[in-house]
CSV table of C-alpha atoms and ligand atoms in Angstrom, one decimal:
chain,number,residue,atom,x,y,z
A,1,MET,CA,10.4,-2.7,9.6
A,2,ARG,CA,8.7,-3.7,12.9
A,3,SER,CA,11.1,-4.1,15.9
A,4,ASN,CA,10.4,-6.0,19.2
A,5,SER,CA,11.5,-3.5,21.8
A,6,GLN,CA,8.9,-0.9,22.9
A,7,PRO,CA,9.9,2.6,21.9
A,8,THR,CA,10.2,5.3,24.5
A,9,LEU,CA,10.7,9.1,24.1
A,10,SER,CA,14.3,8.7,25.2
A,11,SER,CA,15.0,5.8,22.8
A,12,VAL,CA,13.5,7.8,19.9
A,13,ARG,CA,15.4,10.9,21.0
A,14,ALA,CA,18.7,9.0,20.9
A,15,LYS,CA,18.0,7.8,17.4
A,16,VAL,CA,16.9,11.2,16.1
A,17,GLU,CA,20.0,12.8,17.7
A,18,ALA,CA,22.2,10.2,16.0
A,19,GLY,CA,20.5,10.8,12.7
A,20,GLU,CA,19.1,7.2,12.6
A,21,ARG,CA,16.0,6.2,10.7
A,22,LEU,CA,12.8,5.6,12.8
A,23,SER,CA,10.8,2.4,12.4
A,24,PHE,CA,7.1,1.8,11.8
A,25,ASP,CA,6.5,1.1,15.6
A,26,GLU,CA,8.3,4.3,16.5
A,27,GLY,CA,6.0,6.2,14.1
A,28,LEU,CA,3.0,4.6,15.8
A,29,PHE,CA,4.4,5.5,19.2
A,30,LEU,CA,4.9,9.2,18.2
A,31,PHE,CA,1.2,9.4,17.2
A,32,ARG,CA,0.0,8.3,20.7
A,33,PRO,CA,-1.8,11.2,22.4
A,34,ASP,CA,-0.2,10.3,25.7
A,35,VAL,CA,3.3,10.9,24.2
A,36,SER,CA,4.1,14.6,24.8
A,37,LEU,CA,3.3,16.6,21.7
A,38,HIS,CA,5.7,19.2,23.0
A,39,GLU,CA,8.6,16.7,23.0
A,40,VAL,CA,7.7,15.2,19.6
A,41,GLY,CA,7.7,18.7,18.2
A,42,GLU,CA,11.1,19.4,19.8
A,43,LEU,CA,12.5,16.3,18.1
A,44,ALA,CA,10.9,17.3,14.7
A,45,ASN,CA,12.4,20.8,15.1
A,46,LEU,CA,15.8,19.3,15.6
A,47,VAL,CA,15.5,17.6,12.2
A,48,ARG,CA,14.0,20.7,10.6
A,49,GLN,CA,16.9,22.8,11.8
A,50,ARG,CA,19.4,20.2,10.6
A,51,ILE,CA,18.0,20.1,7.1
A,52,ASN,CA,16.7,23.7,6.7
A,53,GLY,CA,18.3,25.8,9.4
A,54,ARG,CA,16.2,28.9,10.2
A,55,ALA,CA,14.9,29.3,6.7
A,56,ALA,CA,11.1,29.3,6.2
A,57,TYR,CA,10.2,29.2,2.5
A,58,TYR,CA,7.3,30.7,0.6
A,59,ASN,CA,6.6,31.4,-3.1
A,60,ILE,CA,4.4,33.7,-5.0
A,61,ASN,CA,1.9,31.5,-6.8
A,62,THR,CA,-1.6,31.2,-8.2
A,63,HIS,CA,-3.9,28.2,-8.5
A,64,LEU,CA,-5.7,27.3,-11.7
A,65,ASN,CA,-8.5,24.7,-11.6
A,66,PRO,CA,-9.6,24.6,-15.2
A,67,THR,CA,-12.8,22.6,-14.4
A,68,ASN,CA,-14.6,21.3,-11.4
A,69,VAL,CA,-16.6,18.8,-13.4
A,70,CYS,CA,-15.4,15.4,-12.4
A,71,VAL,CA,-16.2,11.8,-13.2
A,72,TYR,CA,-15.2,10.7,-9.7
A,73,ARG,CA,-17.2,11.2,-6.5
A,74,CYS,CA,-14.6,11.1,-3.8
A,75,THR,CA,-16.4,11.4,-0.5
A,76,PHE,CA,-14.0,14.0,0.9
A,77,CYS,CA,-14.3,16.4,-2.0
A,78,ALA,CA,-16.5,19.6,-1.9
A,79,PHE,CA,-14.9,21.0,-5.1
A,80,ARG,CA,-16.3,18.5,-7.7
A,81,SER,CA,-19.4,19.1,-9.6
A,82,ASP,CA,-21.7,17.4,-12.1
A,83,LEU,CA,-21.9,18.8,-15.6
A,84,ARG,CA,-25.5,20.1,-15.2
A,85,ASP,CA,-25.0,21.4,-11.7
A,86,PRO,CA,-25.2,25.3,-11.7
A,87,LYS,CA,-21.8,25.2,-9.9
A,88,GLY,CA,-20.1,23.3,-12.7
A,89,TYR,CA,-17.7,25.2,-15.0
A,90,ALA,CA,-15.0,24.6,-17.5
A,91,MET,CA,-12.7,27.5,-18.4
A,92,ASN,CA,-12.0,28.6,-22.0
A,93,ASP,CA,-8.7,29.6,-23.5
A,94,GLU,CA,-9.3,33.3,-22.8
A,95,GLN,CA,-9.9,32.6,-19.1
A,96,ILE,CA,-6.9,30.4,-18.8
A,97,LEU,CA,-4.7,33.0,-20.5
A,98,ALA,CA,-6.1,35.7,-18.3
A,99,ARG,CA,-5.1,33.7,-15.2
A,100,GLY,CA,-1.5,33.5,-16.6
A,101,ARG,CA,-1.5,37.3,-17.3
A,102,GLU,CA,-2.7,38.1,-13.8
A,103,ALA,CA,-0.1,35.8,-12.4
A,104,VAL,CA,2.7,37.6,-14.2
A,105,GLN,CA,1.3,41.0,-13.2
A,106,HIS,CA,1.4,40.0,-9.6
A,107,GLY,CA,4.9,38.6,-9.7
A,108,CYS,CA,4.0,35.0,-9.4
A,109,THR,CA,6.7,32.4,-10.3
A,110,GLU,CA,4.4,29.4,-10.3
A,111,VAL,CA,0.9,28.3,-11.4
A,112,HIS,CA,-0.4,25.3,-9.5
A,113,ILE,CA,-2.8,23.5,-11.9
A,114,VAL,CA,-5.2,20.8,-10.7
A,115,SER,CA,-8.5,19.8,-12.3
A,116,GLY,CA,-11.6,17.7,-12.3
A,117,LEU,CA,-11.8,14.9,-14.8
A,118,HIS,CA,-14.3,16.2,-17.3
A,119,HIS,CA,-15.9,13.4,-19.3
A,120,GLN,CA,-16.5,15.6,-22.3
A,121,ARG,CA,-13.0,17.0,-22.6
A,122,GLY,CA,-10.3,15.0,-24.3
A,123,TYR,CA,-6.7,14.7,-23.3
A,124,ASP,CA,-5.9,17.4,-25.9
A,125,TRP,CA,-7.9,19.9,-23.9
A,126,TYR,CA,-5.6,19.3,-20.8
A,127,LEU,CA,-2.5,19.3,-23.0
A,128,ARG,CA,-3.4,22.5,-24.6
A,129,ILE,CA,-3.8,24.3,-21.3
A,130,ILE,CA,-0.2,23.6,-20.6
A,131,GLN,CA,0.9,24.6,-24.1
A,132,LEU,CA,-1.2,27.8,-24.1
A,133,LEU,CA,0.2,29.0,-20.8
A,134,HIS,CA,3.8,28.0,-21.5
A,135,GLU,CA,3.9,29.7,-24.9
A,136,ALA,CA,2.3,32.9,-23.6
A,137,TYR,CA,4.2,33.1,-20.2
A,138,PRO,CA,7.3,30.9,-20.3
A,139,GLN,CA,8.6,32.6,-17.2
A,140,LEU,CA,5.9,30.8,-15.1
A,141,HIS,CA,6.7,27.4,-13.7
A,142,LEU,CA,3.8,25.1,-14.4
A,143,LYS,CA,3.3,22.7,-11.5
A,144,ALA,CA,0.6,20.7,-13.1
A,145,TRP,CA,-1.7,17.6,-12.9
A,146,THR,CA,-1.7,15.2,-10.0
A,147,ALA,CA,-1.1,11.4,-10.6
A,148,VAL,CA,-4.9,11.1,-10.7
A,149,GLU,CA,-5.2,13.3,-13.8
A,150,ILE,CA,-2.2,11.5,-15.4
A,151,ASN,CA,-3.9,8.2,-14.8
A,152,TRP,CA,-7.1,9.7,-16.4
A,153,PHE,CA,-5.0,10.7,-19.4
A,154,GLU,CA,-3.7,7.2,-19.6
A,155,HIS,CA,-7.3,5.9,-19.7
A,156,LEU,CA,-8.3,8.5,-22.4
A,157,THR,CA,-5.3,8.0,-24.7
A,158,LYS,CA,-4.5,4.3,-24.0
A,159,ARG,CA,-0.8,5.5,-24.0
A,160,PRO,CA,1.8,4.7,-21.4
A,161,VAL,CA,2.4,7.0,-18.5
A,162,ARG,CA,6.0,7.7,-19.7
A,163,ALA,CA,4.9,8.9,-23.1
A,164,ILE,CA,2.2,11.2,-21.6
A,165,LEU,CA,4.6,12.7,-19.1
A,166,GLN,CA,7.2,13.3,-21.8
A,167,GLU,CA,4.6,15.0,-24.0
A,168,LEU,CA,3.4,17.2,-21.2
A,169,ARG,CA,6.9,18.1,-20.3
A,170,GLU,CA,7.7,19.1,-23.9
A,171,ALA,CA,4.5,21.3,-23.7
A,172,GLY,CA,5.7,23.1,-20.6
A,173,LEU,CA,4.9,21.0,-17.5
A,174,ALA,CA,7.8,21.5,-15.1
A,175,SER,CA,6.8,19.7,-12.0
A,176,MET,CA,3.8,17.9,-10.5
A,177,PRO,CA,1.8,18.6,-7.3
A,178,GLY,CA,1.4,15.9,-4.7
A,179,GLY,CA,-2.4,15.6,-4.6
A,180,GLY,CA,-4.4,12.4,-5.1
A,181,ALA,CA,-2.4,10.5,-2.5
A,182,GLU,CA,-5.1,10.7,0.1
A,183,ILE,CA,-4.5,7.6,2.2
A,184,PHE,CA,-2.8,4.7,0.4
A,185,HIS,CA,-4.0,1.8,2.5
A,186,PRO,CA,-6.8,0.0,0.6
A,187,ASP,CA,-9.0,-0.3,3.7
A,188,VAL,CA,-9.4,3.5,3.7
A,189,ARG,CA,-8.8,4.3,0.0
A,190,SER,CA,-11.7,1.9,-1.0
A,191,ARG,CA,-14.0,3.9,1.2
A,192,ILE,CA,-13.1,7.5,0.4
A,193,CYS,CA,-12.2,7.3,-3.3
A,194,GLU,CA,-12.8,3.8,-4.5
A,195,HIS,CA,-12.6,4.4,-8.3
A,196,LYS,CA,-9.5,6.6,-8.7
A,197,ALA,CA,-5.9,5.6,-9.1
A,198,ASP,CA,-4.9,3.2,-6.3
A,199,ALA,CA,-1.6,3.3,-4.4
A,200,THR,CA,0.3,1.2,-6.9
A,201,LYS,CA,-0.7,3.5,-9.8
A,202,TRP,CA,0.0,6.7,-7.8
A,203,PHE,CA,3.5,5.4,-7.1
A,204,GLU,CA,4.1,4.2,-10.7
A,205,ILE,CA,3.3,7.7,-12.0
A,206,HIS,CA,5.5,9.5,-9.5
A,207,ARG,CA,8.3,7.0,-10.1
A,208,THR,CA,8.1,7.5,-13.8
A,209,ALA,CA,8.1,11.3,-13.3
A,210,HIS,CA,11.2,11.1,-11.2
A,211,GLU,CA,12.9,8.9,-13.7
A,212,LEU,CA,12.2,11.5,-16.3
A,213,GLY,CA,13.6,14.2,-14.1
A,214,ILE,CA,10.3,15.8,-13.3
A,215,PRO,CA,10.2,16.7,-9.6
A,216,THR,CA,7.0,16.1,-7.7
A,217,ASN,CA,5.5,16.7,-4.2
A,218,CYS,CA,3.5,14.3,-2.1
A,219,THR,CA,0.6,14.6,0.3
A,220,MET,CA,-1.5,12.8,2.9
A,221,LEU,CA,-5.1,13.6,3.6
A,222,TYR,CA,-5.6,13.1,7.3
A,223,GLY,CA,-8.3,13.7,9.9
A,224,HIS,CA,-11.2,11.6,8.4
A,225,ILE,CA,-11.6,7.8,8.8
A,226,GLU,CA,-8.0,6.8,8.9
A,227,ASN,CA,-6.1,5.7,12.0
A,228,ASP,CA,-2.5,6.0,13.1
A,229,TYR,CA,-1.6,2.7,11.4
A,230,HIS,CA,-2.8,4.0,8.1
A,231,ARG,CA,-0.9,7.3,8.5
A,232,VAL,CA,2.4,5.5,9.3
A,233,ASP,CA,1.9,3.1,6.5
A,234,HIS,CA,1.3,6.0,4.1
A,235,LEU,CA,4.4,7.9,5.2
A,236,LEU,CA,6.7,4.9,5.0
A,237,ARG,CA,5.5,4.1,1.5
A,238,LEU,CA,6.5,7.6,0.5
A,239,ARG,CA,9.9,7.2,2.2
A,240,GLU,CA,10.5,4.0,0.3
A,241,LEU,CA,10.0,5.6,-3.1
A,242,GLN,CA,12.1,8.6,-2.1
A,243,ASP,CA,14.9,6.2,-1.2
A,244,GLU,CA,14.6,4.8,-4.7
A,245,THR,CA,14.3,8.0,-6.7
A,246,GLY,CA,15.0,11.1,-4.6
A,247,GLY,CA,12.4,12.9,-6.7
A,248,PHE,CA,10.0,14.3,-4.0
A,249,GLN,CA,10.7,17.9,-3.1
A,250,ALA,CA,8.2,18.4,-0.4
A,251,PHE,CA,5.6,16.6,1.7
A,252,VAL,CA,2.3,18.4,2.3
A,253,PRO,CA,0.1,17.0,5.1
A,254,LEU,CA,-3.5,18.0,4.2
A,255,ALA,CA,-6.1,18.3,7.0
A,256,PHE,CA,-9.5,17.1,6.0
A,257,HIS,CA,-12.1,19.9,5.8
A,258,PRO,CA,-15.5,18.2,6.2
A,259,GLN,CA,-18.0,21.0,5.2
A,260,ASN,CA,-20.0,20.3,2.0
A,261,THR,CA,-18.5,16.8,1.6
A,262,GLY,CA,-19.9,13.3,1.9
A,263,LEU,CA,-18.1,13.1,5.3
A,264,SER,CA,-19.6,16.3,6.8
A,265,HIS,CA,-20.6,14.5,10.0
A,266,LEU,CA,-16.9,14.3,10.9
A,267,PRO,CA,-15.2,16.9,13.1
A,268,LYS,CA,-12.3,18.8,11.7
A,269,ALA,CA,-8.9,17.8,13.0
A,270,SER,CA,-7.7,19.9,15.9
A,271,ALA,CA,-4.6,22.1,15.9
A,272,LEU,CA,-3.0,19.6,18.2
A,273,THR,CA,-3.5,16.9,15.6
A,274,ASP,CA,-2.2,19.2,12.8
A,275,LEU,CA,1.0,19.8,14.8
A,276,ARG,CA,1.5,16.2,15.6
A,277,VAL,CA,1.0,15.1,12.0
A,278,THR,CA,3.5,17.7,10.9
A,279,ALA,CA,6.0,16.7,13.5
A,280,VAL,CA,5.7,12.9,12.9
A,281,SER,CA,6.0,13.5,9.2
A,282,ARG,CA,9.2,15.4,9.6
A,283,LEU,CA,10.6,12.6,11.8
A,284,LEU,CA,9.6,9.7,9.6
A,285,LEU,CA,10.3,11.3,6.2
A,286,ASP,CA,14.0,11.7,6.9
A,287,ASN,CA,14.8,11.8,3.1
A,288,ILE,CA,12.3,14.4,1.9
A,289,PRO,CA,13.9,17.9,2.2
A,290,HIS,CA,10.8,20.0,2.8
A,291,ILE,CA,7.6,19.8,4.8
A,292,LYS,CA,4.9,22.3,4.0
A,293,ALA,CA,2.6,23.9,6.5
A,294,TYR,CA,-0.1,24.8,3.9
A,295,TRP,CA,-1.6,27.9,5.6
A,296,ILE,CA,-4.8,27.8,3.5
A,297,MET,CA,-5.8,24.5,5.2
A,298,LEU,CA,-4.1,24.8,8.6
A,299,GLY,CA,-5.2,28.3,9.3
A,300,ILE,CA,-2.6,31.0,9.8
A,301,GLY,CA,-1.9,30.5,13.5
A,302,THR,CA,-1.4,26.8,13.3
A,303,ALA,CA,0.8,27.2,10.2
A,304,GLN,CA,3.0,29.6,12.1
A,305,ALA,CA,3.3,27.2,15.0
A,306,ALA,CA,4.0,24.3,12.6
A,307,LEU,CA,7.2,26.0,11.6
A,308,SER,CA,8.5,25.0,15.0
A,309,TYR,CA,7.1,21.4,14.7
A,310,GLY,CA,9.0,20.3,11.6
A,311,ALA,CA,7.6,22.4,8.8
A,312,ASP,CA,9.9,24.8,6.8
A,313,ASP,CA,7.6,26.0,4.1
A,314,LEU,CA,4.3,27.9,4.1
A,315,ASP,CA,3.5,27.2,0.4
A,316,GLY,CA,2.7,30.4,-1.3
A,317,THR,CA,0.8,33.7,-1.3
A,318,VAL,CA,-1.9,31.7,-3.3
A,319,ARG,CA,-4.6,33.3,-5.4
A,320,HIS,CA,-7.8,31.5,-6.5
A,321,GLU,CA,-7.7,28.5,-4.2
A,322,LEU,CA,-11.0,26.6,-4.5
A,323,ILE,CA,-10.6,23.1,-3.1
A,324,TYR,CA,-10.3,24.1,0.5
A,325,HIS,CA,-12.6,27.2,0.3
A,326,ASP,CA,-15.4,25.0,-1.2
A,327,ALA,CA,-14.9,22.7,1.8
A,328,GLY,CA,-15.3,25.5,4.4
A,329,ALA,CA,-11.8,26.9,4.8
A,330,THR,CA,-12.1,30.3,6.6
A,331,THR,CA,-8.6,31.4,5.8
A,332,PRO,CA,-8.2,34.5,3.5
A,333,GLU,CA,-8.1,33.8,-0.2
A,334,ILE,CA,-4.6,35.4,-0.5
A,335,LEU,CA,-1.8,36.6,1.7
A,336,SER,CA,0.4,39.5,0.6
A,337,VAL,CA,4.2,39.0,0.5
A,338,ALA,CA,4.5,41.5,3.4
A,339,GLU,CA,2.0,39.4,5.4
A,340,ILE,CA,3.6,36.1,4.8
A,341,ARG,CA,7.0,37.5,5.6
A,342,ARG,CA,5.7,39.0,8.8
A,343,LEU,CA,4.1,35.7,9.9
A,344,ILE,CA,7.4,33.9,9.3
A,345,THR,CA,9.5,36.6,11.1
A,346,GLU,CA,7.1,36.6,14.0
A,347,ALA,CA,7.5,32.8,14.3
A,348,GLY,CA,11.2,33.3,14.7
A,349,TYR,CA,12.4,32.2,11.2
A,350,GLU,CA,14.0,33.8,8.2
A,351,PRO,CA,11.6,34.4,5.3
A,352,VAL,CA,13.0,33.1,2.1
A,353,GLU,CA,11.2,33.5,-1.2
A,354,ARG,CA,11.8,30.4,-3.3
A,355,ASP,CA,10.8,29.2,-6.7
A,356,THR,CA,9.1,25.9,-7.2
A,357,LEU,CA,12.5,24.1,-7.2
A,358,TYR,CA,13.4,25.7,-3.8
A,359,ARG,CA,16.0,28.0,-5.4
A,360,ARG,CA,16.1,31.4,-3.7
A,361,VAL,CA,14.4,34.1,-5.7
A,362,ALA,CA,16.2,37.5,-6.0
A,363,ARG,CA,14.0,40.4,-7.1
A,364,ASP,CA,15.1,43.7,-8.7
A,365,ASP,CA,13.8,47.1,-7.6
A,366,ASP,CA,10.6,46.6,-9.7
A,367,GLY,CA,9.9,43.3,-8.0
A,368,VAL,CA,10.8,41.2,-11.1
A,369,ALA,CA,12.1,37.8,-10.2
A,370,GLY,CA,15.6,37.0,-11.4
A,371,THR,CA,17.0,33.5,-12.2
A,372,PRO,CA,18.6,32.3,-9.1
A,373,PRO,CA,22.4,31.8,-9.3
A,374,CYS,CA,22.5,28.4,-7.7
A,375,PRO,CA,20.2,25.7,-6.3
A,376,GLN,CA,19.3,26.2,-2.6
A,377,GLY,CA,21.1,29.6,-2.8
B,1,LIG,O1,-5.8,15.4,-3.5
B,1,LIG,C1,-9.7,17.6,-1.4
B,1,LIG,C2,-7.2,17.3,-0.9
B,1,LIG,C3,-5.8,17.7,-2.6
B,1,LIG,C4,-10.4,18.1,0.5
B,1,LIG,O2,1.9,19.7,-4.1
B,1,LIG,C5,-9.1,18.0,0.6
B,1,LIG,O3,2.5,21.6,-3.3
B,1,LIG,C6,-9.1,18.6,2.8
B,1,LIG,O4,-2.8,18.2,-3.3
B,1,LIG,N1,-10.5,18.7,2.8
B,1,LIG,C7,-5.4,18.7,-3.6
B,1,LIG,N2,-8.4,18.2,1.7
B,1,LIG,C8,-4.5,19.8,-3.0
B,1,LIG,C9,-3.1,19.3,-3.1
B,1,LIG,C10,-2.0,20.3,-2.7
B,1,LIG,C11,-2.3,21.5,-2.0
B,1,LIG,C12,-1.2,22.4,-1.8
B,1,LIG,C13,0.0,22.1,-2.2
B,1,LIG,C14,0.3,21.0,-3.0
B,1,LIG,C15,1.6,20.7,-3.5
B,1,LIG,C16,-0.7,20.1,-3.2
B,1,LIG,O5,-6.6,18.3,-1.6
B,1,LIG,C17,-6.5,16.4,-2.9
B,1,LIG,C18,-7.1,16.0,-1.6
B,1,LIG,O6,-6.1,15.3,-0.9
B,1,LIG,N3,-8.6,17.6,-0.6
B,1,LIG,N4,-10.8,17.9,-0.8
B,1,LIG,C19,-11.1,18.5,1.7
B,1,LIG,N5,-12.5,18.6,1.7
């Protein structure tokens, strides 16, 4: 809701301290470069401490991108490929199972599965990936398919979203990642990913998942052609659905990496922008429990700093990340548990291994993850 009085840092501070919700105009104000980033960060840190104390979460996870062949040509994407391009691939059952085996051997609790939309693979191929992994490795939490893939399955099967999600859940899908959100506002969306699921469809799919009890994450791709208005609009649309369903677990701000994309002329967002987006997200999304500082995309130093600007989660140790590394990310391909814990401790927080549902993970002497006794431990 727009209000008439001009926000100031002290008026925003008073609202944050009182636990009151910030408005659209206050969100715009907090994005202004002349509004002290340090003070915005301090306010975000207040909210972060209120919700998550000194805990900084991470999990042990692997990524699986079964194919990069994709019918869409989103201008920001360096990962996609044409079928005949030498870079194009589609994994077979053996390769998919090998990824599950490797995940278990390395103590992973989660497989994060996102794919291209391959025009020669039917819905059954995507469904089978979930079945195969779940049957072979039921201990792995499958966080699979963004709303964009679910919308593609709708197109392939002509079946309703609800029926597709129910079937995937029965096959072993346990939650959904937050990708495909990009920027919801049509002025931007029509220029960066005109063909794929629009905002209404993205929200319909997440709402349906939440109604079915499938938790999801949400994201925002920033640092390309969007402006502050589009960012605030995006964040408040997420806040509105969360008010309705409570099904979002975490928000992941994703900084655009321009290399090898159709927008390679754009500069990469600075660390200052990364920290401000993290902080404003924490302040506006008062109803989403976790904000991720995805170290793969922020870089390790900025991710560490983001823990004091509203973020409470570094995502995971991550193996086999392709989307950001294809777009020029210079971060390592994996962090060890010791490294991720050291980064958190050095930033002044308590490292907490979590599972995908944010339950604390206890490990026995052999490093095997046990079932957590209670949610949020
Ligand atoms: O939807 C694609 C983004 C997303 C680029 O839910 C790019 O826990 C920057 O959603 N530069 C996929 N971003 C990744 C994603 C994600 C990542 C980590 C955790 C979670 C979670 C979700 O990556 C896409 C798009 O927004 N993306 N290309 C690029 N060149």
